[in-house]
Coordinates of C-alpha atoms in Angstrom, one line a residue:
M1 CA -62.2 -20.6 53.4
E2 CA -58.3 -20.9 54.5
A3 CA -56.5 -22.6 51.9
A4 CA -52.4 -23.6 52.0
I5 CA -50.0 -21.6 49.9
L6 CA -47.5 -24.4 48.5
K7 CA -44.1 -23.5 50.2
D8 CA -42.6 -23.7 47.1
R9 CA -44.7 -20.6 46.2
E10 CA -44.3 -18.2 49.0
N11 CA -41.9 -16.4 47.5
Q12 CA -43.9 -15.7 44.4
I13 CA -46.3 -13.8 46.6
F14 CA -45.5 -10.2 47.8
I15 CA -47.5 -7.6 50.1
K16 CA -46.5 -4.6 49.7
E17 CA -45.0 -3.1 52.7
Q18 CA -45.7 -6.5 54.6
S19 CA -42.9 -8.6 52.8
Q20 CA -39.4 -8.7 52.6
G21 CA -37.1 -8.7 49.7
E22 CA -38.6 -8.5 46.0
I23 CA -41.0 -11.1 44.6
A24 CA -39.6 -14.3 42.4
C25 CA -41.1 -14.5 39.0
E26 CA -40.3 -15.7 35.5
K27 CA -40.2 -19.5 36.6
S28 CA -41.6 -22.5 35.1
S29 CA -44.8 -23.1 37.0
L30 CA -44.4 -25.4 40.2
A31 CA -46.0 -28.9 39.7
G32 CA -49.2 -29.4 41.4
S33 CA -50.1 -26.2 41.6
V34 CA -52.7 -25.8 39.4
S35 CA -51.2 -22.7 37.4
Q36 CA -53.8 -20.2 35.7
R37 CA -51.2 -20.1 33.4
A38 CA -51.6 -21.3 29.8
C39 CA -49.4 -23.5 27.7
V40 CA -46.5 -22.8 24.7
F41 CA -49.4 -23.8 22.2
C42 CA -51.8 -21.3 23.7
G43 CA -49.6 -18.5 23.7
S44 CA -48.5 -19.0 19.9
R45 CA -52.5 -19.0 19.1
V46 CA -53.6 -15.9 20.8
V47 CA -50.8 -13.6 18.9
L48 CA -51.4 -15.7 15.2
Y49 CA -54.8 -16.2 15.4
P50 CA -55.8 -12.6 14.6
V51 CA -53.9 -13.2 11.2
A52 CA -57.5 -13.2 8.9
D53 CA -56.2 -14.1 5.3
A54 CA -54.0 -16.9 6.8
L55 CA -54.8 -20.6 7.2
H56 CA -54.0 -21.9 10.8
I57 CA -53.3 -26.1 11.0
V58 CA -52.9 -27.3 14.8
H59 CA -50.8 -30.5 13.9
G60 CA -51.7 -32.5 17.3
P61 CA -54.6 -34.1 19.0
I62 CA -58.2 -32.7 18.1
G63 CA -58.5 -31.8 21.7
C64 CA -56.1 -28.7 20.5
A65 CA -57.9 -27.8 18.1
S66 CA -61.3 -27.0 20.1
F67 CA -59.6 -24.9 22.5
T68 CA -59.1 -22.3 19.7
W69 CA -62.8 -22.7 18.2
D70 CA -63.7 -19.1 17.4
I71 CA -63.2 -18.5 21.3
R72 CA -61.8 -14.9 20.8
G73 CA -63.1 -11.6 20.0
S74 CA -60.8 -10.8 16.8
L75 CA -62.3 -9.5 14.5
S76 CA -61.6 -8.9 10.6
S77 CA -62.5 -6.1 8.3
G78 CA -62.2 -8.7 5.1
P79 CA -61.3 -12.4 5.3
E80 CA -62.3 -14.4 8.0
L81 CA -60.4 -17.4 7.0
H82 CA -58.9 -17.3 10.9
R83 CA -62.1 -18.1 12.4
L84 CA -61.8 -21.4 10.9
S85 CA -59.7 -24.2 13.0
F86 CA -58.2 -27.0 11.4
S87 CA -56.5 -30.1 13.0
T88 CA -55.1 -33.1 11.8
D89 CA -56.1 -34.9 14.7
L90 CA -53.4 -37.0 15.6
R91 CA -54.4 -40.6 17.0
E92 CA -53.0 -43.7 18.0
M93 CA -51.7 -45.3 14.9
D94 CA -50.3 -41.8 13.8
V95 CA -48.2 -41.6 17.0
I96 CA -46.7 -44.8 16.0
Q97 CA -46.1 -44.3 12.4
G98 CA -45.6 -40.4 12.3
G99 CA -48.1 -37.6 11.5
E100 CA -45.9 -36.3 8.7
K101 CA -47.8 -37.2 5.5
K102 CA -51.0 -36.9 7.2
L103 CA -50.2 -32.9 7.7
E104 CA -48.3 -32.6 4.5
R105 CA -51.7 -34.0 2.9
A106 CA -54.1 -31.2 5.1
I107 CA -52.0 -28.3 4.3
T108 CA -52.0 -29.2 0.8
E109 CA -55.3 -29.8 0.2
L110 CA -56.2 -27.1 2.9
G111 CA -54.4 -24.3 0.7
E112 CA -55.7 -25.5 -2.6
L113 CA -59.0 -24.9 -1.2
H114 CA -58.8 -21.7 0.7
K115 CA -56.2 -20.2 -1.4
P116 CA -54.6 -18.3 2.1
S117 CA -52.2 -15.4 1.9
A118 CA -50.0 -18.0 4.5
V119 CA -50.3 -21.1 6.7
F120 CA -49.1 -21.5 10.2
V121 CA -49.0 -24.7 11.3
Y122 CA -48.6 -25.1 15.1
A123 CA -46.7 -28.0 16.9
T124 CA -48.2 -29.2 19.9
C125 CA -47.2 -31.8 22.4
I126 CA -47.8 -34.8 20.8
A127 CA -45.8 -33.8 17.5
G128 CA -43.4 -33.1 19.5
I129 CA -42.8 -35.8 21.4
I130 CA -43.1 -38.2 18.1
G131 CA -40.4 -35.9 16.4
D132 CA -42.7 -34.8 13.4
D133 CA -40.4 -33.0 11.5
I134 CA -42.7 -30.2 10.5
A135 CA -40.5 -27.5 9.2
A136 CA -39.5 -30.1 6.2
V137 CA -43.3 -30.4 5.7
C138 CA -43.5 -26.7 5.6
K139 CA -40.8 -26.0 3.3
R140 CA -42.0 -29.2 0.7
T141 CA -45.9 -27.6 0.8
A142 CA -44.8 -23.7 0.4
E143 CA -43.0 -24.8 -2.9
K144 CA -46.2 -26.4 -3.9
L145 CA -48.7 -23.9 -2.6
G146 CA -46.5 -20.7 -3.8
V147 CA -47.2 -19.1 -0.3
P148 CA -45.3 -19.1 3.0
V149 CA -45.9 -22.1 5.3
L150 CA -44.6 -21.2 8.8
P151 CA -43.8 -23.6 11.1
V152 CA -45.0 -22.5 15.1
H153 CA -42.7 -24.6 17.3
S154 CA -45.3 -24.5 20.0
E155 CA -45.1 -27.9 21.8
G156 CA -47.0 -27.2 24.9
F157 CA -44.5 -28.9 27.3
K158 CA -41.2 -27.2 26.8
G159 CA -41.9 -24.1 28.6
T160 CA -44.4 -21.4 29.5
K161 CA -46.9 -19.2 27.7
K162 CA -44.2 -17.1 27.1
D163 CA -42.2 -19.4 25.2
G164 CA -45.2 -19.7 22.7
Y165 CA -45.2 -15.8 22.1
K166 CA -41.5 -15.9 21.3
A167 CA -42.5 -19.1 18.9
A168 CA -45.2 -16.7 17.2
C169 CA -42.7 -13.6 16.9
D170 CA -40.4 -16.0 15.1
A171 CA -42.9 -17.1 12.7
L172 CA -44.3 -13.3 12.2
A173 CA -40.6 -12.3 11.8
K174 CA -40.2 -14.7 8.3
I175 CA -42.9 -12.6 7.2
V176 CA -41.5 -9.1 7.8
G177 CA -38.8 -7.8 5.6
T178 CA -40.5 -9.5 2.3
G179 CA -42.7 -6.9 1.4
D180 CA -42.1 -3.8 -0.6
I181 CA -42.1 -0.4 1.2
S182 CA -41.9 1.9 -1.4
G183 CA -44.3 5.0 -0.6
I184 CA -44.3 4.4 3.4
P185 CA -44.1 7.7 5.0
K186 CA -41.7 9.3 7.4
V187 CA -44.6 9.4 9.7
S188 CA -45.8 5.9 10.6
I189 CA -45.8 3.1 12.8
N190 CA -47.2 -0.6 13.2
I191 CA -48.8 -1.4 16.3
L192 CA -47.4 -4.5 18.2
G193 CA -49.8 -6.3 20.6
E194 CA -53.0 -5.1 19.6
F195 CA -55.4 -8.1 18.4
N196 CA -58.3 -6.1 17.8
L197 CA -60.6 -7.7 20.4
A198 CA -64.4 -6.1 19.4
G199 CA -62.8 -3.6 17.3
E200 CA -60.7 -1.6 19.4
A201 CA -57.6 -1.5 16.8
W202 CA -59.9 0.2 14.6
M203 CA -60.7 3.1 17.5
I204 CA -57.2 3.3 18.2
E205 CA -56.0 3.6 14.4
D206 CA -58.4 5.9 14.3
Y207 CA -56.8 8.4 16.7
Y208 CA -53.6 7.8 15.2
R209 CA -55.1 9.0 11.4
R210 CA -56.4 12.2 13.4
M211 CA -52.8 12.6 14.2
G212 CA -51.8 12.3 10.8
V213 CA -49.8 9.0 11.5
E214 CA -50.0 6.3 9.6
V215 CA -50.5 2.5 10.6
V216 CA -48.9 0.6 8.3
S217 CA -49.5 -2.9 10.1
V218 CA -51.2 -4.0 13.1
M219 CA -49.9 -7.3 14.5
T220 CA -52.0 -9.1 14.4
G221 CA -55.5 -7.4 15.2
D222 CA -57.1 -7.4 11.7
G223 CA -54.0 -8.9 10.7
R224 CA -53.0 -9.4 7.0
I225 CA -50.0 -11.3 5.7
G226 CA -49.6 -8.2 2.9
K227 CA -48.9 -5.9 5.6
I228 CA -47.2 -7.6 7.9
S229 CA -44.6 -7.9 5.0
K230 CA -44.3 -4.6 4.9
A231 CA -43.9 -4.0 8.8
H232 CA -39.9 -3.0 8.2
G233 CA -41.1 0.2 6.5
V234 CA -41.9 2.3 9.7
S235 CA -40.4 4.7 11.6
L236 CA -41.7 3.0 14.9
N237 CA -42.9 0.1 16.5
V238 CA -45.7 0.9 19.2
V239 CA -46.0 -2.3 21.4
Q240 CA -49.6 -2.7 23.4
C241 CA -49.2 -6.1 24.9
S242 CA -45.8 -6.2 25.7
G243 CA -45.6 -9.9 26.8
S244 CA -46.5 -11.1 23.5
L245 CA -44.5 -9.2 20.8
T246 CA -41.9 -7.1 22.8
Y247 CA -39.4 -10.0 21.2
L248 CA -40.3 -9.0 17.7
A249 CA -40.0 -5.3 18.7
E250 CA -36.6 -6.3 19.8
H251 CA -35.7 -8.0 16.8
M252 CA -36.9 -5.6 14.6
E253 CA -35.0 -3.0 16.4
E254 CA -31.9 -5.2 15.9
K255 CA -32.4 -6.2 12.2
Y256 CA -33.8 -3.1 10.7
G257 CA -33.2 -0.1 13.3
I258 CA -36.7 0.3 14.4
P259 CA -37.1 2.1 17.9
Y260 CA -40.0 0.9 19.9
I261 CA -42.0 2.5 22.6
R262 CA -44.2 0.4 25.2
V263 CA -47.8 1.9 25.5
S264 CA -51.3 1.3 26.8
Y265 CA -54.7 2.0 25.2
F266 CA -56.4 0.9 28.4
G267 CA -57.5 4.2 30.9
I268 CA -57.7 7.7 30.1
E269 CA -54.1 8.2 31.3
D270 CA -52.4 5.6 29.2
Q271 CA -54.1 6.1 26.6
S272 CA -53.2 10.1 26.4
R273 CA -49.7 9.1 27.0
A274 CA -50.2 6.8 23.9
L275 CA -51.0 9.6 21.5
Y276 CA -48.6 12.0 23.4
D277 CA -45.6 9.9 23.2
V278 CA -45.9 8.7 19.5
A279 CA -46.1 12.6 18.6
D280 CA -43.1 13.5 20.8
F281 CA -41.2 10.7 18.9
F282 CA -42.0 12.3 15.4
S283 CA -40.7 15.9 17.2
F284 CA -39.8 17.3 13.9
N285 CA -43.7 17.6 12.9
P286 CA -44.9 19.5 16.1
E287 CA -48.3 19.5 14.6
L288 CA -48.9 15.9 15.5
R289 CA -48.2 16.9 19.4
T290 CA -50.8 19.8 18.9
K291 CA -53.3 17.7 17.1
A292 CA -53.0 14.7 19.6
E293 CA -53.8 17.0 22.2
E294 CA -57.0 17.9 20.5
I295 CA -58.1 14.6 20.0
V296 CA -57.8 14.2 23.7
R297 CA -59.2 17.0 24.9
E298 CA -62.0 16.4 22.8
E299 CA -62.4 13.0 24.0
I300 CA -62.3 13.4 27.4
S301 CA -64.9 16.1 27.2
V302 CA -67.2 13.9 26.1
I303 CA -66.5 10.9 28.8
M304 CA -66.4 12.5 31.6
P305 CA -69.9 13.6 32.7
R306 CA -70.6 9.6 32.2
I307 CA -67.7 8.4 34.3
Q308 CA -68.6 10.9 37.4
Y309 CA -71.9 8.7 37.5
Y310 CA -69.9 5.6 38.2
R311 CA -67.6 6.9 40.5
E312 CA -70.6 7.8 42.5
K313 CA -71.9 4.4 42.5
L314 CA -68.7 2.8 42.6
A315 CA -66.7 4.7 45.1
G316 CA -65.2 2.4 47.8
K317 CA -65.2 -0.8 46.1
K318 CA -62.5 -3.2 46.1
A319 CA -60.9 -5.1 43.4
A320 CA -58.4 -8.2 41.9
V321 CA -56.7 -7.8 38.9
Y322 CA -55.3 -10.9 37.8
V323 CA -54.2 -11.0 33.8
G324 CA -51.9 -12.3 31.5
G325 CA -49.1 -9.4 31.2
A326 CA -48.6 -7.2 34.1
F327 CA -48.3 -3.8 32.1
K328 CA -52.1 -4.3 31.6
A329 CA -52.5 -4.5 35.3
F330 CA -51.1 -1.0 35.3
S331 CA -53.5 0.4 33.5
L332 CA -56.4 -1.1 35.4
I333 CA -55.2 0.2 38.6
K334 CA -55.1 3.3 37.5
A335 CA -58.4 3.3 35.7
L336 CA -60.3 1.6 38.8
R337 CA -58.6 4.8 40.8
L338 CA -60.0 7.2 38.7
I339 CA -63.7 6.2 40.1
D340 CA -62.2 6.0 43.7
M341 CA -62.1 2.1 43.6
S342 CA -59.2 0.3 45.2
V343 CA -57.0 -2.5 43.6
V344 CA -56.3 -5.0 46.9
I345 CA -54.9 -8.2 44.8
A346 CA -52.9 -7.4 41.6
G347 CA -51.1 -10.3 39.7
S348 CA -49.9 -11.5 36.2
Q349 CA -48.8 -14.9 34.4
T350 CA -45.8 -13.9 33.0
G351 CA -44.7 -10.2 34.6
N352 CA -40.8 -10.1 34.9
K353 CA -39.0 -8.3 37.8
N354 CA -39.5 -4.5 36.2
D355 CA -42.9 -5.5 35.8
Y356 CA -43.8 -6.1 39.5
K357 CA -41.6 -3.2 40.6
Q358 CA -43.6 -1.4 39.0
L359 CA -46.6 -2.8 40.1
E360 CA -45.6 -2.4 43.6
E361 CA -44.6 1.2 43.2
L362 CA -48.4 1.8 41.8
C363 CA -50.5 -0.5 44.5
D364 CA -51.3 0.5 47.8
P365 CA -50.0 -0.7 50.9
G366 CA -51.4 -4.2 52.0
T367 CA -51.7 -4.9 48.1
V368 CA -51.0 -8.5 47.7
I369 CA -49.1 -9.1 44.5
L370 CA -49.3 -12.7 42.9
D371 CA -47.0 -14.2 40.2
D372 CA -48.4 -17.1 38.4
S373 CA -51.0 -17.7 40.8
N374 CA -53.5 -20.7 41.1
P375 CA -57.3 -21.0 42.1
L376 CA -56.9 -21.8 45.5
E377 CA -54.7 -18.9 46.6
L378 CA -56.6 -16.3 44.3
S379 CA -59.9 -17.6 46.3
R380 CA -58.1 -17.4 49.6
F381 CA -57.1 -13.7 49.0
V382 CA -60.4 -12.5 47.2
L383 CA -61.9 -13.8 50.6
E384 CA -59.4 -12.2 53.0
K385 CA -59.3 -8.6 51.3
K386 CA -62.9 -8.7 50.7
A387 CA -62.9 -8.1 47.1
D388 CA -66.2 -6.7 45.1
L389 CA -64.8 -7.8 41.6
F390 CA -62.6 -10.1 39.7
I391 CA -60.8 -8.6 36.7
G392 CA -59.5 -11.5 34.7
G393 CA -59.7 -14.3 31.9
V394 CA -61.8 -16.9 31.5
K395 CA -60.3 -18.9 34.0
E396 CA -60.9 -16.3 36.4
R397 CA -64.7 -16.3 35.6
P398 CA -65.9 -19.2 37.7
I399 CA -63.6 -18.5 40.9
A400 CA -65.2 -15.0 41.3
Y401 CA -69.0 -16.4 40.1
K402 CA -68.2 -19.3 43.2
L403 CA -67.0 -16.8 45.9
G404 CA -70.3 -14.4 44.9
I405 CA -68.5 -11.4 43.7
G406 CA -68.8 -9.6 40.3
F407 CA -66.6 -10.3 37.5
C408 CA -65.1 -8.5 34.3
D409 CA -63.6 -10.0 31.5
H410 CA -60.7 -8.5 30.4
N411 CA -58.9 -11.1 28.4
H412 CA -59.2 -11.9 24.4
E413 CA -62.7 -13.7 24.5
R414 CA -64.7 -10.8 25.4
K415 CA -66.8 -9.2 22.7
I416 CA -66.9 -5.5 24.2
A417 CA -63.9 -3.0 23.4
L418 CA -62.8 -2.0 26.7
A419 CA -59.6 0.2 24.7
G420 CA -59.6 3.6 24.0
Y421 CA -61.7 6.6 25.6
E422 CA -65.5 5.2 24.6
G423 CA -63.6 1.7 26.2
M424 CA -63.4 3.3 29.2
I425 CA -67.1 4.1 29.4
N426 CA -67.8 0.3 28.6
F427 CA -65.7 -0.8 31.2
Y428 CA -66.7 0.9 34.0
K429 CA -70.5 0.2 32.7
E430 CA -69.4 -3.7 32.9
V431 CA -67.8 -2.6 36.3
Y432 CA -71.0 -1.3 38.0
S433 CA -73.4 -4.0 36.1
S434 CA -71.4 -6.6 37.7
V435 CA -70.5 -5.4 41.0
M436 CA -74.1 -3.7 41.7
S437 CA -75.9 -6.8 40.3
P438 CA -78.7 -7.7 43.2
V439 CA -77.6 -11.8 42.2
W440 CA -75.0 -11.4 44.5
K441 CA -77.1 -11.2 48.0
F442 CA -78.1 -15.0 46.7
A443 CA -74.8 -16.2 46.7
P444 CA -74.1 -19.0 49.5
R445 CA -71.5 -17.0 51.1
N446 CA -73.2 -13.7 51.2
N447 CA -76.2 -15.5 53.0
R448 CA -74.1 -17.1 55.4
R449 CA -72.8 -14.2 56.3
K450 CA -76.3 -12.2 57.1
S451 CA -77.3 -15.2 59.1
H452 CA -74.7 -15.0 61.6
E453 CA -75.0 -11.3 61.5

């Protein structure tokens, strides 16, 4: 298979120690390239969806709502209003006459029925094109319902998934600062960009609780409006998914003086660093560092014997990694290196120049680094590099299966916890089960290869 690379995308592909200059990034997707990126609306939905006691109303055609119908693995310890997806189902006559009355009726009826703590109203492409004044409708209905009704300006056509993250952060910023912060201790944090897939936020919170650190709010995994409203009372913001919530962290640093650090909860090395960095921030309490070291020793002693088993089975295998944010790619490369697997392709949808600089430093010579890639490019390099495994999301899954190689879902749709120490065992088990599956010997490509041998 030899797929041509579009000329206008050549500078968004970089091969370590072979390409000149630096990779181009932070650009709008090239028309016709069939980007793996999602739209602005998707970016806002993935961030706000896990707020479980809020009503989520999509103002647009019904197809946009179906995209988000309970396809994500974010769990709630209480209300599950987030699992219901509501739409104004805009049609032809609404496009002609406007959809504001329909939206107001929907917010009012659903608000009275479900009694949410807040309402998020998502603008889609159609709502933007016909010019509905969503902010005005939200203001009127908020007065009727007595809860925040927040417009999320996520018209799909006006940018990339990253712009959707910003729209979601703008909505969250209107809730932060509205709650009572009396009683919040000095040793307290918010976790930003952790979406509680398969209960991961609960695992991470437990590590910090064992250290003696209070987690006031997780944004947005197992999210509650009340907790988010108090988020300005903490001493530190800890940003897990830097692509999605850094904008909010910067906003809170500027408005409330709360500093932030970037962490990752994927992989032993980065998970441990995430605990140490928080402990070191509160250096006036050296007991936190001591407890963090105890937790790390305890957890690693449990999982290392099991990791050794997977290392023996998977050593020498090659992986392709293509994820939303580049920060996750860093952790995955380290995690695979621990079991002697190499990464031959690494890329992201929303990485910036600094991300790609770090990615280049981390990768082996010859690794293909891709920004905002598409199925043809990914397929071509997977075949050229003879990858045994593809780690990505729902849009990368069919690429892997069509090429007859293993696949590991590391996106929001998964139902298996991959973060934290316990998550590492789940991750290696997933990789092992997929890469070593006997099913791949029946893949047409592999059969053709054998027939020529």
